[in-house]
């Protein structure tokens, strides 16, 4: 009788880390957000993680019964070993043709194997030499170049503008294209596109959505130098703009322990809407970084929440160090973090190594990355 499961020790250390990242991309809860960090541990950074997410999607689209186990499973499936074999074979092959890493990546398994194999080769990831079995070759052969699923661009018009703080404008949009729009989770976001630049969008949290009025509210920071920030500074009633989405969102509304929320200025709209929808019984600790006291907003919640504002103009300690000087419960909790990518990485390490958080209980959203004009968080395509 053919064995379909083996001990994870059958895989090298690098293979186990790679496999955990691939499994995380297909798992529930907060695991997909951890995949990028797991890939970083084997030398695959930032935007180069996107093809691995596409590869998992392509494999499961071609064969929904492909056996990817849970991230912490002590076993490895026959299917997973075949995938590692194919990646290893590609990594050891002749250098593959360079492909631009964009959200419009190909969706056929073979091309994605080539791209991922090249990234593994460059990162010098150790994958054991194994033969690629016919069953996996058949899966590759069945996979075809498909059209990526993209949310349509919805045309909207500005109906209201309000200055919340010196750095934030609240802009309300409406339009016939919003008649079928729906929001399922708090802190879901949309991509916003200018009419003359529909290939380059920026992500903004949905602050409110009124389905009856077909009105979508966004809080947009105007103190940045990006396309949409510049537009928001000068926006007028009647101006047109396109949106696409929604995506993402906070899905831990049924937490049975306690919740830690951390956000810099870019995450204030998200943390605001999350707080508004949390249940009354939940204990919450929120830390919000803002430029100065003028940027402090009135937040409402029925949860048992302790909210700390950290102002950069009066306190040298930012989000990276605030956890070291504050008492949190010693029991296992959940965390949601929205900030600059390197700050998230630092906090994530603190939570895992110093606070004992479980990896699957940490949800992260990298809204921006220092030095990158259009940073794309891995969760953006999941």
mmCIF file of C-alpha atoms in Angstrom:
data_model
loop_
_atom_site.group_PDB
_atom_site.id
_atom_site.type_symbol
_atom_site.label_atom_id
_atom_site.label_comp_id
_atom_site.label_asym_id
_atom_site.label_seq_id
_atom_site.Cartn_x
_atom_site.Cartn_y
_atom_site.Cartn_z
ATOM 1 C CA UNK A 1 0.000 0.000 0.000
ATOM 2 C CA UNK A 2 1.447 3.371 -1.028
ATOM 3 C CA UNK A 3 2.248 5.781 1.775
ATOM 4 C CA UNK A 4 0.847 9.301 1.398
ATOM 5 C CA UNK A 5 2.312 10.881 4.548
ATOM 6 C CA UNK A 6 5.808 10.935 6.006
ATOM 7 C CA UNK A 7 7.647 12.550 8.919
ATOM 8 C CA UNK A 8 8.576 16.181 8.291
ATOM 9 C CA UNK A 9 12.148 15.147 9.160
ATOM 10 C CA UNK A 10 12.293 13.645 5.675
ATOM 11 C CA UNK A 11 12.786 17.266 4.534
ATOM 12 C CA UNK A 12 15.860 19.464 4.986
ATOM 13 C CA UNK A 13 15.752 22.471 7.317
ATOM 14 C CA UNK A 14 15.317 24.840 4.359
ATOM 15 C CA UNK A 15 12.618 22.621 2.865
ATOM 16 C CA UNK A 16 10.682 22.669 6.137
ATOM 17 C CA UNK A 17 10.762 26.486 6.234
ATOM 18 C CA UNK A 18 9.734 26.731 2.569
ATOM 19 C CA UNK A 19 6.959 24.204 3.085
ATOM 20 C CA UNK A 20 5.640 26.090 6.119
ATOM 21 C CA UNK A 21 5.433 29.279 4.022
ATOM 22 C CA UNK A 22 3.629 27.513 1.158
ATOM 23 C CA UNK A 23 1.189 25.922 3.601
ATOM 24 C CA UNK A 24 0.569 29.284 5.302
ATOM 25 C CA UNK A 25 -0.489 30.745 1.958
ATOM 26 C CA UNK A 26 -3.291 28.179 1.829
ATOM 27 C CA UNK A 27 -4.310 28.230 5.500
ATOM 28 C CA UNK A 28 -7.071 30.017 7.361
ATOM 29 C CA UNK A 29 -6.976 32.877 9.829
ATOM 30 C CA UNK A 30 -3.867 35.025 10.019
ATOM 31 C CA UNK A 31 -1.476 32.461 8.539
ATOM 32 C CA UNK A 32 -1.352 33.882 4.975
ATOM 33 C CA UNK A 33 -0.025 37.173 6.356
ATOM 34 C CA UNK A 34 2.897 35.241 7.916
ATOM 35 C CA UNK A 35 4.034 33.647 4.658
ATOM 36 C CA UNK A 36 6.137 36.623 3.569
ATOM 37 C CA UNK A 37 8.061 36.608 6.861
ATOM 38 C CA UNK A 38 8.586 32.840 6.616
ATOM 39 C CA UNK A 39 10.018 33.223 3.099
ATOM 40 C CA UNK A 40 12.316 35.994 4.329
ATOM 41 C CA UNK A 41 13.836 33.482 6.752
ATOM 42 C CA UNK A 42 15.229 31.534 3.781
ATOM 43 C CA UNK A 43 16.383 34.616 1.892
ATOM 44 C CA UNK A 44 13.385 35.425 -0.333
ATOM 45 C CA UNK A 45 12.398 39.017 0.300
ATOM 46 C CA UNK A 46 9.558 41.452 -0.278
ATOM 47 C CA UNK A 47 8.117 41.459 -3.798
ATOM 48 C CA UNK A 48 9.819 38.163 -4.694
ATOM 49 C CA UNK A 49 7.345 36.339 -2.443
ATOM 50 C CA UNK A 50 4.452 37.039 -4.816
ATOM 51 C CA UNK A 51 5.189 34.195 -7.301
ATOM 52 C CA UNK A 52 5.009 31.639 -4.472
ATOM 53 C CA UNK A 53 1.492 32.821 -3.608
ATOM 54 C CA UNK A 54 0.538 32.591 -7.278
ATOM 55 C CA UNK A 55 2.072 29.098 -7.495
ATOM 56 C CA UNK A 56 -0.037 27.794 -4.608
ATOM 57 C CA UNK A 57 -3.147 29.308 -6.197
ATOM 58 C CA UNK A 58 -2.333 27.796 -9.602
ATOM 59 C CA UNK A 59 -1.720 24.310 -8.188
ATOM 60 C CA UNK A 60 -4.951 24.280 -6.188
ATOM 61 C CA UNK A 61 -6.907 25.670 -9.129
ATOM 62 C CA UNK A 62 -5.591 22.829 -11.301
ATOM 63 C CA UNK A 63 -6.004 20.165 -8.611
ATOM 64 C CA UNK A 64 -8.277 21.176 -5.685
ATOM 65 C CA UNK A 65 -7.405 17.878 -3.967
ATOM 66 C CA UNK A 66 -3.678 18.649 -3.846
ATOM 67 C CA UNK A 67 -2.686 17.852 -0.254
ATOM 68 C CA UNK A 68 -1.137 20.883 1.440
ATOM 69 C CA UNK A 69 -1.105 20.229 5.207
ATOM 70 C CA UNK A 70 -1.392 22.731 8.043
ATOM 71 C CA UNK A 71 1.593 25.022 8.731
ATOM 72 C CA UNK A 72 2.527 23.290 11.998
ATOM 73 C CA UNK A 73 1.949 19.700 10.855
ATOM 74 C CA UNK A 74 4.763 17.289 11.854
ATOM 75 C CA UNK A 75 4.121 15.369 8.638
ATOM 76 C CA UNK A 76 4.693 15.973 4.937
ATOM 77 C CA UNK A 77 2.348 14.700 2.254
ATOM 78 C CA UNK A 78 3.353 12.877 -0.921
ATOM 79 C CA UNK A 79 1.970 15.835 -2.892
ATOM 80 C CA UNK A 80 4.155 18.269 -0.955
ATOM 81 C CA UNK A 81 7.264 16.174 -1.573
ATOM 82 C CA UNK A 82 6.468 16.186 -5.292
ATOM 83 C CA UNK A 83 6.145 19.983 -5.210
ATOM 84 C CA UNK A 84 9.501 20.308 -3.440
ATOM 85 C CA UNK A 85 11.013 17.959 -6.029
ATOM 86 C CA UNK A 86 9.730 20.107 -8.894
ATOM 87 C CA UNK A 87 10.987 23.314 -7.280
ATOM 88 C CA UNK A 88 14.376 21.743 -6.596
ATOM 89 C CA UNK A 89 14.664 20.486 -10.171
ATOM 90 C CA UNK A 90 13.886 23.960 -11.517
ATOM 91 C CA UNK A 91 16.299 25.640 -9.087
ATOM 92 C CA UNK A 92 19.121 23.386 -10.271
ATOM 93 C CA UNK A 93 18.314 23.878 -13.939
ATOM 94 C CA UNK A 94 19.623 26.526 -16.292
ATOM 95 C CA UNK A 95 18.810 30.036 -15.121
ATOM 96 C CA UNK A 96 15.240 30.792 -16.068
ATOM 97 C CA UNK A 97 14.138 33.798 -18.061
ATOM 98 C CA UNK A 98 13.582 36.877 -15.924
ATOM 99 C CA UNK A 99 9.915 37.771 -15.414
ATOM 100 C CA UNK A 100 8.747 41.057 -13.929
ATOM 101 C CA UNK A 101 7.138 40.498 -10.535
ATOM 102 C CA UNK A 102 3.756 42.246 -10.728
ATOM 103 C CA UNK A 103 0.154 41.440 -9.763
ATOM 104 C CA UNK A 104 -0.241 40.343 -13.429
ATOM 105 C CA UNK A 105 1.982 37.304 -12.974
ATOM 106 C CA UNK A 106 1.225 34.286 -15.162
ATOM 107 C CA UNK A 107 -1.058 31.659 -13.669
ATOM 108 C CA UNK A 108 0.179 28.422 -15.245
ATOM 109 C CA UNK A 109 2.119 26.127 -12.922
ATOM 110 C CA UNK A 110 5.164 25.618 -15.149
ATOM 111 C CA UNK A 111 5.954 29.308 -15.602
ATOM 112 C CA UNK A 112 5.490 29.940 -11.889
ATOM 113 C CA UNK A 113 7.716 26.966 -11.053
ATOM 114 C CA UNK A 114 10.400 28.537 -13.242
ATOM 115 C CA UNK A 115 10.106 31.900 -11.490
ATOM 116 C CA UNK A 116 10.056 30.387 -7.988
ATOM 117 C CA UNK A 117 12.874 27.989 -8.805
ATOM 118 C CA UNK A 118 15.022 30.905 -9.916
ATOM 119 C CA UNK A 119 14.325 32.753 -6.661
ATOM 120 C CA UNK A 120 15.264 29.640 -4.672
ATOM 121 C CA UNK A 121 18.488 29.282 -6.694
ATOM 122 C CA UNK A 122 19.457 32.901 -6.049
ATOM 123 C CA UNK A 123 18.686 32.525 -2.324
ATOM 124 C CA UNK A 124 20.708 29.253 -2.251
ATOM 125 C CA UNK A 125 17.881 27.347 -0.607
ATOM 126 C CA UNK A 126 18.855 23.741 0.020
ATOM 127 C CA UNK A 127 16.365 21.383 -1.661
ATOM 128 C CA UNK A 128 17.213 17.696 -1.839
ATOM 129 C CA UNK A 129 17.601 16.159 -5.318
ATOM 130 C CA UNK A 130 14.562 13.987 -6.050
ATOM 131 C CA UNK A 131 12.926 12.759 -9.218
ATOM 132 C CA UNK A 132 9.834 14.641 -10.345
ATOM 133 C CA UNK A 133 7.078 12.019 -10.488
ATOM 134 C CA UNK A 134 4.660 11.573 -13.371
ATOM 135 C CA UNK A 135 1.661 12.586 -11.223
ATOM 136 C CA UNK A 136 3.110 16.072 -10.717
ATOM 137 C CA UNK A 137 4.137 16.325 -14.362
ATOM 138 C CA UNK A 138 0.517 15.543 -15.257
ATOM 139 C CA UNK A 139 -0.659 18.350 -12.961
ATOM 140 C CA UNK A 140 1.729 20.771 -14.673
ATOM 141 C CA UNK A 141 0.517 19.639 -18.097
ATOM 142 C CA UNK A 142 -3.130 20.261 -17.144
ATOM 143 C CA UNK A 143 -2.419 23.773 -15.915
ATOM 144 C CA UNK A 144 -3.066 26.439 -18.510
ATOM 145 C CA UNK A 145 -2.493 30.156 -18.773
ATOM 146 C CA UNK A 146 -5.642 31.611 -17.247
ATOM 147 C CA UNK A 147 -6.797 35.146 -16.768
ATOM 148 C CA UNK A 148 -5.991 36.478 -13.307
ATOM 149 C CA UNK A 149 -9.016 37.490 -11.283
ATOM 150 C CA UNK A 150 -9.066 41.233 -10.782
ATOM 151 C CA UNK A 151 -11.707 43.412 -9.250
ATOM 152 C CA UNK A 152 -13.297 45.711 -11.847
ATOM 153 C CA UNK A 153 -12.593 49.430 -11.717
ATOM 154 C CA UNK A 154 -15.692 51.147 -10.325
ATOM 155 C CA UNK A 155 -16.307 54.767 -11.257
ATOM 156 C CA UNK A 156 -17.250 57.031 -8.320
ATOM 157 C CA UNK A 157 -17.751 60.736 -7.693
ATOM 158 C CA UNK A 158 -16.890 62.839 -4.645
ATOM 159 C CA UNK A 159 -20.002 63.962 -2.734
ATOM 160 C CA UNK A 160 -18.469 65.149 0.539
ATOM 161 C CA UNK A 161 -15.106 66.330 1.891
ATOM 162 C CA UNK A 162 -14.279 66.907 5.563
ATOM 163 C CA UNK A 163 -10.957 67.747 7.219
ATOM 164 C CA UNK A 164 -10.701 65.424 10.221
ATOM 165 C CA UNK A 165 -7.249 66.539 11.391
ATOM 166 C CA UNK A 166 -4.425 68.545 9.805
ATOM 167 C CA UNK A 167 -3.218 65.315 8.138
ATOM 168 C CA UNK A 168 -6.497 63.563 7.224
ATOM 169 C CA UNK A 169 -9.333 64.344 4.839
ATOM 170 C CA UNK A 170 -12.540 62.291 4.954
ATOM 171 C CA UNK A 171 -13.832 61.836 1.416
ATOM 172 C CA UNK A 172 -17.228 60.303 0.641
ATOM 173 C CA UNK A 173 -17.720 58.698 -2.782
ATOM 174 C CA UNK A 174 -20.841 57.559 -4.589
ATOM 175 C CA UNK A 175 -21.810 56.148 -7.959
ATOM 176 C CA UNK A 176 -24.011 53.656 -9.802
ATOM 177 C CA UNK A 177 -21.069 51.245 -9.937
ATOM 178 C CA UNK A 178 -21.424 50.776 -6.156
ATOM 179 C CA UNK A 179 -24.887 49.185 -6.414
ATOM 180 C CA UNK A 180 -23.463 45.658 -5.972
ATOM 181 C CA UNK A 181 -20.557 46.656 -3.729
ATOM 182 C CA UNK A 182 -20.445 44.853 -0.366
ATOM 183 C CA UNK A 183 -18.236 44.975 2.715
ATOM 184 C CA UNK A 184 -17.889 41.754 4.711
ATOM 185 C CA UNK A 185 -15.195 42.523 7.322
ATOM 186 C CA UNK A 186 -14.009 45.618 9.197
ATOM 187 C CA UNK A 187 -10.821 47.214 7.848
ATOM 188 C CA UNK A 188 -11.302 45.884 4.343
ATOM 189 C CA UNK A 189 -9.633 48.107 1.773
ATOM 190 C CA UNK A 190 -9.972 49.216 -1.808
ATOM 191 C CA UNK A 191 -7.421 50.274 -4.393
ATOM 192 C CA UNK A 192 -7.965 53.864 -5.527
ATOM 193 C CA UNK A 193 -7.037 54.932 -9.068
ATOM 194 C CA UNK A 194 -6.940 58.315 -10.769
ATOM 195 C CA UNK A 195 -8.861 58.465 -14.080
ATOM 196 C CA UNK A 196 -5.653 59.067 -16.037
ATOM 197 C CA UNK A 197 -3.593 56.466 -14.136
ATOM 198 C CA UNK A 198 -5.674 53.285 -13.858
ATOM 199 C CA UNK A 199 -2.657 50.959 -13.739
ATOM 200 C CA UNK A 200 -1.222 52.497 -10.549
ATOM 201 C CA UNK A 201 -3.438 52.455 -7.495
ATOM 202 C CA UNK A 202 -3.077 52.998 -3.761
ATOM 203 C CA UNK A 203 -4.781 51.020 -0.990
ATOM 204 C CA UNK A 204 -7.138 52.780 1.451
ATOM 205 C CA UNK A 205 -9.255 51.387 4.261
ATOM 206 C CA UNK A 206 -13.038 51.499 3.941
ATOM 207 C CA UNK A 207 -14.066 53.688 6.854
ATOM 208 C CA UNK A 208 -17.804 53.357 6.233
ATOM 209 C CA UNK A 209 -20.045 51.954 3.516
ATOM 210 C CA UNK A 210 -23.735 52.853 3.296
ATOM 211 C CA UNK A 211 -25.267 50.336 0.900
ATOM 212 C CA UNK A 212 -28.658 52.092 0.826
ATOM 213 C CA UNK A 213 -27.111 55.399 -0.242
ATOM 214 C CA UNK A 214 -24.315 53.743 -2.249
ATOM 215 C CA UNK A 215 -21.773 55.870 -0.406
ATOM 216 C CA UNK A 216 -18.226 54.809 0.418
ATOM 217 C CA UNK A 217 -16.166 56.762 2.976
ATOM 218 C CA UNK A 218 -12.350 56.890 2.933
ATOM 219 C CA UNK A 219 -10.041 58.701 5.363
ATOM 220 C CA UNK A 220 -7.008 59.747 3.312
ATOM 221 C CA UNK A 221 -3.729 61.093 4.694
ATOM 222 C CA UNK A 222 -2.853 64.271 2.815
ATOM 223 C CA UNK A 223 0.603 64.834 4.315
ATOM 224 C CA UNK A 224 2.228 62.254 2.014
ATOM 225 C CA UNK A 225 3.565 62.836 -1.492
ATOM 226 C CA UNK A 226 1.764 60.025 -3.310
ATOM 227 C CA UNK A 227 -0.677 60.233 -6.206
ATOM 228 C CA UNK A 228 -3.849 59.887 -4.156
ATOM 229 C CA UNK A 229 -2.645 62.056 -1.263
ATOM 230 C CA UNK A 230 -1.914 64.853 -3.727
ATOM 231 C CA UNK A 231 -5.330 64.352 -5.340
ATOM 232 C CA UNK A 232 -7.101 64.380 -1.953
ATOM 233 C CA UNK A 233 -5.555 67.735 -1.008
ATOM 234 C CA UNK A 234 -7.219 69.389 -4.018
ATOM 235 C CA UNK A 235 -10.329 67.208 -4.420
ATOM 236 C CA UNK A 236 -13.656 68.945 -5.075
ATOM 237 C CA UNK A 237 -17.282 67.836 -5.027
ATOM 238 C CA UNK A 238 -18.016 66.077 -8.319
ATOM 239 C CA UNK A 239 -14.450 64.915 -8.990
ATOM 240 C CA UNK A 240 -14.290 61.379 -10.394
ATOM 241 C CA UNK A 241 -12.070 58.584 -9.171
ATOM 242 C CA UNK A 242 -11.982 54.790 -9.613
ATOM 243 C CA UNK A 243 -11.875 52.110 -6.918
ATOM 244 C CA UNK A 244 -11.362 48.326 -6.999
ATOM 245 C CA UNK A 245 -12.072 45.839 -4.232
ATOM 246 C CA UNK A 246 -12.738 45.199 -1.457
ATOM 247 C CA UNK A 247 -9.950 42.964 -0.139
ATOM 248 C CA UNK A 248 -8.404 41.934 3.167
ATOM 249 C CA UNK A 249 -10.041 42.860 6.436
ATOM 250 C CA UNK A 250 -9.929 41.956 10.127
ATOM 251 C CA UNK A 251 -11.509 38.555 10.681
ATOM 252 C CA UNK A 252 -10.888 37.894 14.386
ATOM 253 C CA UNK A 253 -14.174 39.261 15.752
ATOM 254 C CA UNK A 254 -14.825 36.075 17.759
ATOM 255 C CA UNK A 255 -11.604 36.109 19.803
ATOM 256 C CA UNK A 256 -12.048 34.403 23.159
ATOM 257 C CA UNK A 257 -8.897 35.763 24.837
ATOM 258 C CA UNK A 258 -7.601 39.349 24.424
ATOM 259 C CA UNK A 259 -6.509 41.535 21.550
ATOM 260 C CA UNK A 260 -3.514 43.779 20.911
ATOM 261 C CA UNK A 261 -3.880 46.487 18.237
ATOM 262 C CA UNK A 262 -0.893 48.485 17.006
ATOM 263 C CA UNK A 263 -0.896 51.030 14.193
ATOM 264 C CA UNK A 264 1.035 54.011 12.936
ATOM 265 C CA UNK A 265 -0.696 56.991 11.332
ATOM 266 C CA UNK A 266 -1.477 55.061 8.133
ATOM 267 C CA UNK A 267 -3.402 52.474 10.163
ATOM 268 C CA UNK A 268 -5.642 54.893 12.086
ATOM 269 C CA UNK A 269 -8.655 54.411 9.752
ATOM 270 C CA UNK A 270 -8.350 50.626 10.105
ATOM 271 C CA UNK A 271 -7.908 50.572 13.861
ATOM 272 C CA UNK A 272 -10.878 52.961 14.197
ATOM 273 C CA UNK A 273 -13.303 50.736 12.304
ATOM 274 C CA UNK A 274 -12.015 47.575 14.038
ATOM 275 C CA UNK A 275 -12.605 49.117 17.474
ATOM 276 C CA UNK A 276 -16.137 50.103 16.466
ATOM 277 C CA UNK A 277 -17.062 46.498 15.667
ATOM 278 C CA UNK A 278 -15.432 44.575 18.523
ATOM 279 C CA UNK A 279 -17.715 42.829 21.057
ATOM 280 C CA UNK A 280 -18.268 44.284 24.534
ATOM 281 C CA UNK A 281 -16.691 41.345 26.410
ATOM 282 C CA UNK A 282 -13.299 41.593 24.694
ATOM 283 C CA UNK A 283 -10.298 43.113 26.486
ATOM 284 C CA UNK A 284 -8.304 45.247 24.042
ATOM 285 C CA UNK A 285 -4.980 47.075 24.281
ATOM 286 C CA UNK A 286 -4.431 49.589 21.480
ATOM 287 C CA UNK A 287 -1.269 51.583 20.713
ATOM 288 C CA UNK A 288 -1.532 54.227 18.007
ATOM 289 C CA UNK A 289 1.391 56.287 16.732
ATOM 290 C CA UNK A 290 0.700 59.773 15.340
ATOM 291 C CA UNK A 291 2.790 62.808 14.445
ATOM 292 C CA UNK A 292 1.476 64.991 17.274
ATOM 293 C CA UNK A 293 -1.543 65.539 19.531
ATOM 294 C CA UNK A 294 -3.391 67.406 16.765
ATOM 295 C CA UNK A 295 -3.708 64.074 14.932
ATOM 296 C CA UNK A 296 -5.463 62.330 17.830
ATOM 297 C CA UNK A 297 -8.958 61.254 16.811
ATOM 298 C CA UNK A 298 -11.967 60.373 18.938
ATOM 299 C CA UNK A 299 -12.352 56.587 18.846
ATOM 300 C CA UNK A 300 -15.488 54.710 19.869
ATOM 301 C CA UNK A 301 -15.853 51.089 20.948
ATOM 302 C CA UNK A 302 -18.057 48.908 23.136
ATOM 303 C CA UNK A 303 -15.073 46.673 23.927
ATOM 304 C CA UNK A 304 -13.154 46.899 27.204
ATOM 305 C CA UNK A 305 -10.377 48.909 25.560
ATOM 306 C CA UNK A 306 -7.267 50.644 26.874
ATOM 307 C CA UNK A 307 -6.068 53.040 24.172
ATOM 308 C CA UNK A 308 -2.605 54.634 24.181
ATOM 309 C CA UNK A 309 -1.563 57.393 21.755
ATOM 310 C CA UNK A 310 2.154 57.630 21.015
ATOM 311 C CA UNK A 311 3.146 61.040 19.647
ATOM 312 C CA UNK A 312 6.350 61.217 17.633
ATOM 313 C CA UNK A 313 7.012 64.879 18.439
ATOM 314 C CA UNK A 314 7.144 64.282 22.206
ATOM 315 C CA UNK A 315 8.215 60.668 22.614
ATOM 316 C CA UNK A 316 11.276 59.054 21.107
ATOM 317 C CA UNK A 317 9.863 55.595 21.681
ATOM 318 C CA UNK A 318 7.802 54.543 18.696
ATOM 319 C CA UNK A 319 5.789 51.389 18.145
ATOM 320 C CA UNK A 320 8.973 49.272 17.987
ATOM 321 C CA UNK A 321 9.787 49.926 21.635
ATOM 322 C CA UNK A 322 6.416 50.661 23.208
ATOM 323 C CA UNK A 323 5.790 46.982 24.075
ATOM 324 C CA UNK A 324 8.935 46.797 26.175
ATOM 325 C CA UNK A 325 7.598 49.325 28.669
ATOM 326 C CA UNK A 326 3.951 48.291 28.947
ATOM 327 C CA UNK A 327 2.332 45.446 30.822
ATOM 328 C CA UNK A 328 0.200 43.050 28.829
ATOM 329 C CA UNK A 329 -1.569 39.874 30.008
ATOM 330 C CA UNK A 330 0.608 36.783 30.336
ATOM 331 C CA UNK A 331 -2.002 34.622 28.654
ATOM 332 C CA UNK A 332 -2.070 33.845 24.919
ATOM 333 C CA UNK A 333 -3.545 36.717 22.925
ATOM 334 C CA UNK A 334 -4.139 37.870 19.370
ATOM 335 C CA UNK A 335 -2.458 40.796 17.634
ATOM 336 C CA UNK A 336 -3.210 43.030 14.658
ATOM 337 C CA UNK A 337 -0.454 45.341 13.392
ATOM 338 C CA UNK A 338 -0.544 47.987 10.654
ATOM 339 C CA UNK A 339 2.619 50.005 10.083
ATOM 340 C CA UNK A 340 5.772 50.374 8.007
ATOM 341 C CA UNK A 341 7.115 46.961 6.917
ATOM 342 C CA UNK A 342 10.339 46.991 8.990
ATOM 343 C CA UNK A 343 8.449 48.143 12.107
ATOM 344 C CA UNK A 344 6.022 45.241 11.672
ATOM 345 C CA UNK A 345 8.947 42.839 11.392
ATOM 346 C CA UNK A 346 10.472 44.131 14.625
ATOM 347 C CA UNK A 347 7.195 43.969 16.568
ATOM 348 C CA UNK A 348 6.435 40.514 15.203
ATOM 349 C CA UNK A 349 9.760 39.216 16.561
ATOM 350 C CA UNK A 350 9.018 40.761 19.958
ATOM 351 C CA UNK A 351 5.596 39.139 20.110
ATOM 352 C CA UNK A 352 6.912 35.720 19.105
ATOM 353 C CA UNK A 353 10.132 35.590 21.117
ATOM 354 C CA UNK A 354 9.454 37.814 24.114
ATOM 355 C CA UNK A 355 5.697 37.633 24.538
ATOM 356 C CA UNK A 356 5.157 34.018 23.460
ATOM 357 C CA UNK A 357 2.483 34.726 20.852
ATOM 358 C CA UNK A 358 1.431 31.912 18.544
ATOM 359 C CA UNK A 359 2.371 32.652 14.924
ATOM 360 C CA UNK A 360 -1.179 32.090 13.686
ATOM 361 C CA UNK A 361 -2.520 34.694 16.144
ATOM 362 C CA UNK A 362 -0.639 37.610 14.561
ATOM 363 C CA UNK A 363 -2.225 39.493 11.665
ATOM 364 C CA UNK A 364 -0.047 42.073 9.915
ATOM 365 C CA UNK A 365 -0.680 44.673 7.233
ATOM 366 C CA UNK A 366 2.342 46.422 5.724
ATOM 367 C CA UNK A 367 0.741 49.606 4.386
ATOM 368 C CA UNK A 368 4.078 51.068 3.342
ATOM 369 C CA UNK A 369 7.810 50.412 3.231
ATOM 370 C CA UNK A 370 10.514 53.016 3.637
ATOM 371 C CA UNK A 371 12.183 53.687 0.276
ATOM 372 C CA UNK A 372 9.446 52.073 -1.855
ATOM 373 C CA UNK A 373 6.913 54.227 -3.726
ATOM 374 C CA UNK A 374 4.305 51.509 -4.240
ATOM 375 C CA UNK A 375 4.913 48.811 -1.632
ATOM 376 C CA UNK A 376 2.680 45.752 -2.088
ATOM 377 C CA UNK A 377 2.047 43.617 0.954
ATOM 378 C CA UNK A 378 1.869 39.887 0.162
ATOM 379 C CA UNK A 379 -1.686 39.761 1.510
ATOM 380 C CA UNK A 380 -2.727 42.042 -1.340
ATOM 381 C CA UNK A 381 -3.178 39.142 -3.760
ATOM 382 C CA UNK A 382 -4.524 36.514 -1.370
#
